[in-house]
Tab-separated table of C-alpha atoms (C1' of nucleotides) in Angstrom:
chain	number	residue	atom	x	y	z
A	1	MET	CA	67.242	93.500	207.372
A	2	VAL	CA	63.137	93.173	207.567
A	3	LEU	CA	61.739	91.284	204.669
A	4	ALA	CA	58.146	91.567	203.720
A	5	HIS	CA	56.012	88.903	204.399
A	6	PRO	CA	57.556	86.370	201.832
A	7	VAL	CA	53.913	84.593	201.818
A	8	PRO	CA	51.081	86.657	200.598
A	9	ASN	CA	48.219	87.202	202.996
A	10	PRO	CA	44.926	85.419	202.229
A	11	ASP	CA	43.659	88.351	200.960
A	12	PHE	CA	46.422	88.916	198.437
A	13	LYS	CA	45.420	89.270	194.648
A	14	PHE	CA	48.297	89.638	191.915
A	15	PRO	CA	47.659	92.831	190.261
A	16	GLY	CA	48.861	91.630	186.982
A	17	THR	CA	50.252	94.411	185.071
A	18	PRO	CA	48.658	97.250	186.848
A	19	TYR	CA	49.848	99.936	184.214
A	20	HIS	CA	47.965	102.076	181.840
A	21	SER	CA	50.313	103.406	179.216
A	22	ALA	CA	52.880	104.806	181.760
A	23	MET	CA	56.637	104.336	180.185
A	24	PRO	CA	59.079	104.429	183.020
A	25	GLU	CA	60.397	107.335	184.516
A	26	LEU	CA	61.739	107.446	188.174
A	27	ALA	CA	58.078	106.885	189.581
A	28	GLU	CA	57.019	104.288	187.268
A	29	VAL	CA	60.208	102.471	188.015
A	30	GLU	CA	59.365	102.603	191.640
A	31	LEU	CA	55.984	101.272	191.076
A	32	ALA	CA	57.339	98.498	189.091
A	33	ARG	CA	60.245	97.423	191.861
A	34	ARG	CA	57.244	97.588	194.384
A	35	GLN	CA	55.698	94.702	192.188
A	36	TRP	CA	58.379	92.351	192.929
A	37	ALA	CA	59.370	93.415	196.316
A	38	ALA	CA	56.243	92.126	197.692
A	39	PHE	CA	58.207	88.867	197.356
A	40	HIS	CA	61.068	89.730	199.402
A	41	GLY	CA	61.532	86.534	201.112
A	42	ASN	CA	60.742	84.275	198.206
A	43	THR	CA	63.248	81.727	196.907
A	44	ILE	CA	63.552	81.209	193.388
A	45	THR	CA	62.724	77.699	191.791
A	46	SER	CA	63.456	78.573	188.367
A	47	VAL	CA	64.860	80.809	185.820
A	48	ASP	CA	63.168	81.174	182.505
A	49	VAL	CA	64.928	83.279	179.985
A	50	HIS	CA	64.695	84.081	176.195
A	51	PRO	CA	68.249	83.801	175.388
A	52	LYS	CA	67.842	85.605	172.490
A	53	ALA	CA	66.357	88.586	173.587
A	54	ARG	CA	68.260	91.845	173.079
A	55	ILE	CA	67.439	92.679	176.832
A	56	TYR	CA	70.284	90.222	177.570
A	57	ARG	CA	72.834	92.321	175.432
A	58	ASP	CA	75.135	93.196	178.962
A	59	CYS	CA	74.799	89.816	180.403
A	60	PRO	CA	74.335	86.435	178.494
A	61	ALA	CA	71.011	84.976	179.435
A	62	PRO	CA	72.250	81.871	180.922
A	63	ALA	CA	74.010	83.222	183.968
A	64	LEU	CA	70.879	84.173	185.574
A	65	ARG	CA	70.443	80.947	186.172
A	66	ILE	CA	72.764	81.331	189.091
A	67	LEU	CA	69.649	82.818	190.879
A	68	LYS	CA	68.156	79.603	191.002
A	69	GLY	CA	67.594	78.554	195.002
A	70	LYS	CA	68.719	82.128	195.714
A	71	THR	CA	66.187	84.351	198.151
A	72	LEU	CA	65.229	87.622	197.015
A	73	LEU	CA	66.401	89.765	199.922
A	74	SER	CA	65.819	93.208	199.237
A	75	SER	CA	65.759	95.684	196.374
A	76	ASN	CA	66.631	99.376	195.637
A	77	ALA	CA	65.573	101.797	192.679
A	78	HIS	CA	68.161	104.778	191.738
A	79	GLY	CA	66.881	107.031	188.642
A	80	LYS	CA	65.402	104.307	186.167
A	81	ARG	CA	67.570	101.551	187.526
A	82	MET	CA	66.303	98.992	189.808
A	83	LEU	CA	68.636	96.615	191.776
A	84	PHE	CA	67.353	93.326	193.294
A	85	THR	CA	69.804	91.815	195.822
A	86	PHE	CA	69.886	88.038	196.390
A	87	GLY	CA	73.053	88.332	198.705
A	88	PRO	CA	75.757	90.517	199.526
A	89	GLY	CA	77.810	90.080	196.226
A	90	LEU	CA	74.918	89.002	194.362
A	91	HIS	CA	72.314	91.588	192.594
A	92	LEU	CA	70.096	91.731	189.403
A	93	GLU	CA	69.866	94.971	187.810
A	94	VAL	CA	67.110	95.813	185.685
A	95	HIS	CA	66.241	98.932	183.468
A	96	LEU	CA	62.807	99.038	181.665
A	97	GLY	CA	63.974	100.736	178.610
A	98	MET	CA	60.795	102.658	177.210
A	99	SER	CA	58.269	99.531	176.900
A	100	GLY	CA	59.396	97.182	179.919
A	101	LYS	CA	57.261	96.241	182.641
A	102	LEU	CA	57.755	94.037	185.947
A	103	SER	CA	54.712	92.159	187.016
A	104	THR	CA	53.799	89.001	189.515
A	105	ALA	CA	51.392	86.373	189.023
A	106	PRO	CA	50.955	82.901	190.260
A	107	VAL	CA	53.429	80.648	190.028
A	108	ASP	CA	52.023	78.540	187.197
A	109	HIS	CA	51.788	81.704	184.893
A	110	ASP	CA	51.610	80.828	181.111
A	111	GLU	CA	54.083	82.971	179.405
A	112	HIS	CA	52.876	85.821	177.825
A	113	LYS	CA	54.240	87.406	174.242
A	114	HIS	CA	57.553	89.240	175.117
A	115	ASP	CA	57.988	88.080	178.603
A	116	HIS	CA	61.724	87.507	178.410
A	117	LEU	CA	62.448	86.655	182.015
A	118	ILE	CA	60.302	84.799	184.728
A	119	LEU	CA	61.797	84.139	187.975
A	120	ARG	CA	59.592	81.589	189.611
A	121	SER	CA	59.615	81.812	193.377
A	122	THR	CA	58.100	79.977	196.316
A	123	ASN	CA	54.606	82.083	195.727
A	124	ALA	CA	54.873	83.775	192.619
A	125	ALA	CA	56.161	84.406	188.999
A	126	LEU	CA	58.212	87.379	188.786
A	127	ILE	CA	58.143	88.517	185.160
A	128	PHE	CA	59.980	91.058	183.139
A	129	ASN	CA	58.050	91.744	179.638
A	130	ASP	CA	59.059	94.384	177.129
A	131	TYR	CA	58.319	94.442	173.542
A	132	ARG	CA	60.523	96.863	172.206
A	133	MET	CA	63.197	95.515	174.205
A	134	PHE	CA	65.207	98.932	174.835
A	135	GLY	CA	65.024	97.465	178.441
A	136	ARG	CA	68.328	95.441	180.041
A	137	VAL	CA	69.189	93.128	182.766
A	138	MET	CA	72.759	92.446	184.175
A	139	LEU	CA	74.325	90.646	187.079
A	140	HIS	CA	76.643	92.238	189.793
A	141	ASP	CA	78.897	90.379	191.944
A	142	CYS	CA	80.234	93.213	193.961
A	143	GLU	CA	79.002	94.357	197.513
A	144	ASP	CA	77.270	97.597	196.438
A	145	PRO	CA	77.627	98.416	192.645
A	146	TRP	CA	75.663	101.683	192.922
A	147	ALA	CA	78.263	103.035	195.930
A	148	ASP	CA	79.392	105.942	193.433
A	149	PHE	CA	75.966	107.409	191.977
A	150	PRO	CA	75.136	110.834	192.466
A	151	PRO	CA	72.062	111.861	194.727
A	152	GLN	CA	68.827	111.352	193.347
A	153	PRO	CA	66.746	114.549	192.531
A	154	GLN	CA	63.921	113.649	194.956
A	155	ASP	CA	66.872	113.116	197.926
A	156	SER	CA	67.477	116.055	200.327
A	157	LYS	CA	71.169	115.180	199.429
A	158	PHE	CA	70.118	116.919	196.044
A	159	SER	CA	71.425	120.185	197.736
A	160	LEU	CA	71.428	123.500	196.310
A	161	ALA	CA	74.885	123.519	195.888
A	162	ARG	CA	74.799	120.720	193.689
A	163	VAL	CA	72.232	122.335	191.721
A	164	ARG	CA	74.265	125.409	191.219
A	165	LYS	CA	77.257	123.222	190.409
A	166	LEU	CA	75.284	121.478	187.644
A	167	ILE	CA	74.169	124.679	186.141
A	168	GLU	CA	77.933	126.071	186.163
A	169	ARG	CA	79.229	122.705	184.495
A	170	HIS	CA	76.687	123.275	181.795
A	171	PRO	CA	75.935	126.578	181.085
A	172	LYS	CA	74.975	126.191	177.647
A	173	LYS	CA	72.899	123.200	177.696
A	174	PRO	CA	69.253	123.717	177.188
A	175	LEU	CA	67.136	123.437	180.372
A	176	LYS	CA	65.371	120.413	179.181
A	177	ALA	CA	68.259	118.724	178.052
A	178	LEU	CA	70.041	119.353	181.602
A	179	LEU	CA	66.834	117.917	182.976
A	180	LEU	CA	67.074	114.668	180.946
A	181	ASP	CA	70.492	114.315	181.546
A	182	GLN	CA	70.707	110.943	183.694
A	183	LYS	CA	74.009	111.892	185.141
A	184	ALA	CA	72.817	115.199	186.407
A	185	CYS	CA	69.188	114.163	187.406
A	186	PRO	CA	68.650	110.674	187.363
A	187	GLY	CA	65.103	109.354	187.071
A	188	ILE	CA	63.779	112.159	185.339
A	189	GLY	CA	62.373	111.245	181.832
A	190	ASN	CA	60.333	113.290	179.248
A	191	TRP	CA	56.983	113.904	180.799
A	192	MET	CA	58.555	114.967	184.269
A	193	ALA	CA	60.924	117.661	182.563
A	194	ASP	CA	58.212	119.210	180.663
A	195	GLU	CA	56.192	119.400	184.166
A	196	ILE	CA	59.156	121.005	185.770
A	197	CYS	CA	59.982	123.267	182.644
A	198	TRP	CA	56.197	124.309	182.896
A	199	ARG	CA	56.111	124.675	186.843
A	200	LEU	CA	58.997	127.010	186.538
A	201	GLY	CA	57.385	129.203	184.034
A	202	LEU	CA	60.623	128.822	181.892
A	203	HIS	CA	60.869	127.719	178.078
A	204	PRO	CA	62.551	124.498	178.189
A	205	GLY	CA	64.816	125.919	175.326
A	206	ILE	CA	66.536	128.508	177.540
A	207	SER	CA	70.112	128.012	178.389
A	208	ALA	CA	71.340	126.534	181.971
A	209	ALA	CA	73.183	129.798	182.450
A	210	GLN	CA	70.185	131.676	182.577
A	211	LEU	CA	68.786	129.324	185.498
A	212	ASP	CA	68.065	130.370	189.200
A	213	PRO	CA	69.274	127.481	191.022
A	214	ALA	CA	66.780	127.728	193.829
A	215	PRO	CA	63.413	127.609	191.875
A	216	LEU	CA	64.899	125.303	189.931
A	217	ARG	CA	65.868	122.765	193.000
A	218	LYS	CA	62.560	123.503	194.462
A	219	GLN	CA	60.403	122.404	191.304
A	220	ILE	CA	62.460	119.436	190.750
A	221	ARG	CA	62.107	118.282	194.245
A	222	PHE	CA	58.183	118.985	193.998
A	223	VAL	CA	57.716	117.033	190.662
A	224	THR	CA	59.812	114.085	191.492
A	225	LEU	CA	58.323	113.674	195.053
A	226	GLY	CA	54.910	114.469	193.594
A	227	ALA	CA	55.334	111.853	190.807
A	228	LEU	CA	56.259	109.330	193.589
A	229	LYS	CA	53.303	109.922	195.831
A	230	HIS	CA	50.749	110.182	192.935
A	231	VAL	CA	52.056	107.207	190.789
A	232	ALA	CA	53.669	104.775	193.064
A	233	GLU	CA	52.003	104.810	196.261
A	234	LYS	CA	50.174	102.059	197.541
A	235	ASN	CA	46.467	101.978	196.871
A	236	GLN	CA	44.570	101.753	200.045
A	237	THR	CA	40.789	102.012	198.794
A	238	ALA	CA	40.627	98.979	196.432
A	239	SER	CA	38.463	101.003	194.727
A	240	VAL	CA	40.002	99.533	191.268
A	241	ASP	CA	38.321	96.362	190.092
A	242	GLY	CA	40.053	93.265	190.890
A	243	PHE	CA	42.596	94.924	192.985
A	244	ALA	CA	43.121	94.238	196.772
A	245	PRO	CA	43.563	96.604	199.399
A	246	GLY	CA	47.166	97.850	199.582
A	247	SER	CA	48.246	96.893	196.448
A	248	TYR	CA	50.450	99.055	194.577
A	249	VAL	CA	47.989	100.338	191.754
A	250	ALA	CA	49.232	102.878	188.752
A	251	ASN	CA	47.877	106.053	189.491
A	252	VAL	CA	48.124	109.439	187.491
A	253	PRO	CA	48.859	113.042	188.872
A	254	PRO	CA	45.846	115.067	189.605
A	255	PRO	CA	44.614	117.303	186.525
A	256	ASN	CA	46.335	120.464	187.719
A	257	TRP	CA	49.405	119.153	186.673
A	258	LEU	CA	50.824	119.265	182.858
A	259	PHE	CA	51.029	115.599	182.857
A	260	GLN	CA	47.077	114.842	182.278
A	261	HIS	CA	47.103	117.489	178.968
A	262	ARG	CA	50.039	117.324	177.536
A	263	TRP	CA	49.540	114.435	175.095
A	264	LYS	CA	45.827	115.199	174.490
A	265	LYS	CA	44.727	116.490	170.909
A	266	GLY	CA	43.973	120.136	171.474
A	267	GLY	CA	45.580	119.885	175.064
A	268	THR	CA	45.447	123.224	176.876
A	269	CYS	CA	47.585	124.441	179.819
A	270	PRO	CA	45.810	123.790	183.056
A	271	LYS	CA	47.064	127.335	184.281
A	272	CYS	CA	45.561	129.750	181.704
A	273	LYS	CA	44.091	127.432	178.859
A	274	THR	CA	46.301	128.546	176.165
A	275	ASP	CA	46.860	126.016	173.479
A	276	LEU	CA	50.175	124.144	174.275
A	277	ALA	CA	52.762	124.215	171.733
A	278	ARG	CA	54.876	121.129	171.061
A	279	ASP	CA	58.299	120.803	169.250
A	280	THR	CA	61.366	118.971	169.623
A	281	ILE	CA	63.738	120.121	171.991
A	282	ALA	CA	66.863	118.253	172.736
A	283	THR	CA	66.104	115.444	170.795
A	284	ARG	CA	62.680	114.688	172.322
A	285	THR	CA	58.722	115.911	171.775
A	286	THR	CA	58.045	118.712	174.245
A	287	ALA	CA	55.096	120.315	175.292
A	288	TRP	CA	54.836	123.725	176.722
A	289	CYS	CA	52.382	126.655	177.428
A	290	PRO	CA	53.505	129.777	175.224
A	291	THR	CA	51.791	131.836	177.758
A	292	CYS	CA	52.873	130.779	180.942
A	293	GLN	CA	56.700	129.710	179.821
A	294	LYS	CA	59.389	132.533	178.972
A	295	ALA	CA	62.252	131.943	176.425
B	1	DC	C1'	51.732	103.234	154.116
B	2	DA	C1'	53.566	106.897	157.135
B	3	DT	C1'	54.235	108.534	161.742
B	4	DC	C1'	54.810	108.577	166.446
B	5	DA	C1'	55.922	106.770	171.254
B	6	DT	C1'	57.419	109.083	178.829
B	7	DG	C1'	64.684	105.888	176.733
B	8	DT	C1'	69.758	105.116	175.996
B	9	DT	C1'	73.876	104.810	173.318
B	10	DA	C1'	77.378	105.124	169.665
B	11	DT	C1'	79.139	108.122	166.321
B	12	DA	C1'	80.244	112.389	164.183
B	13	DA	C1'	80.158	116.931	164.241
B	14	DT	C1'	80.750	121.638	166.174
C	1	DC	C1'	87.037	118.631	177.003
C	2	DA	C1'	81.741	119.897	176.829
C	3	DT	C1'	77.974	120.112	173.718
C	4	DT	C1'	74.685	118.942	170.114
C	5	DA	C1'	72.575	116.289	166.382
C	6	DT	C1'	72.016	112.139	164.346
C	7	DA	C1'	71.152	107.458	163.719
C	8	DA	C1'	69.941	102.612	166.120
C	9	DC	C1'	67.686	99.715	168.479
C	10	DA	C1'	62.298	96.602	167.817
C	11	DT	C1'	57.379	96.624	168.047
C	12	DG	C1'	52.753	98.263	168.319
C	13	DA	C1'	49.177	101.992	168.170
C	14	DT	C1'	47.092	105.590	165.462
DNA sequence: CATCATGTTATAAT
DNA sequence: CATTATAACATGAT
């Protein structure tokens, strides 16, 4: 296993909380993972927890003190989950919920409001902050707690056969609900689901039975891979104030994505400029173009 | 004051 | 069994 440099280079600047208002779907989760991953190879020297915080509902907070003295070896993401590995049978899983954020700061970082977990290590404080506390943390002591997880939508293993199977298994499910189903499409959330429907030219409420698997798979892959590229890629130009070259800085998809228009008051379709429609579909606020997306 | 928020889960209803 | 609807969770922005 190759570790990242455990000691930051002299130019390293802590990116603080490099988010705008991005709530976490798979790309924002990957960006969050990379904040802590910059400190692979660091050894935890203290574990500060707020035991009453709801993020510990799956795992009593004091249990996390087992991480003291352990080295953060590697990390992974699957869907909206992250896994930080401290040994073959010791992993910390983190889910950001609606408002969770991971960040890093100098080791002497003063606790901010809603910092529920701070892992202080050799060169940095690793911070989990979550004001709504829909997020969660838990410990795993098995070798691979994610062994049985399905393929992620951005993986090549998310095959046409799998997409066809999903459609067959959920024929009456609305398209939007199928995309939001974390067992079917782990990591896709509200904004990517709308983006995929828009690129398919289909109304989010149509039933899965009406879907053509090939274009569905194509757009799922385009949007998830594109989101990772636009949102989670390393910023090489350091054009953002206070950020060192090579740090991971939050970005957004380009203006020809629905993303940039769906929440704006008076937002219009980037293709045809029709006013976007909004309604609740599959329990979530959904934006679509009434001209480009057919029922 | 009321409404809404890019997530998940438990429960009940269909 | 599969699916849908609803409430609940907690805090902040508008």
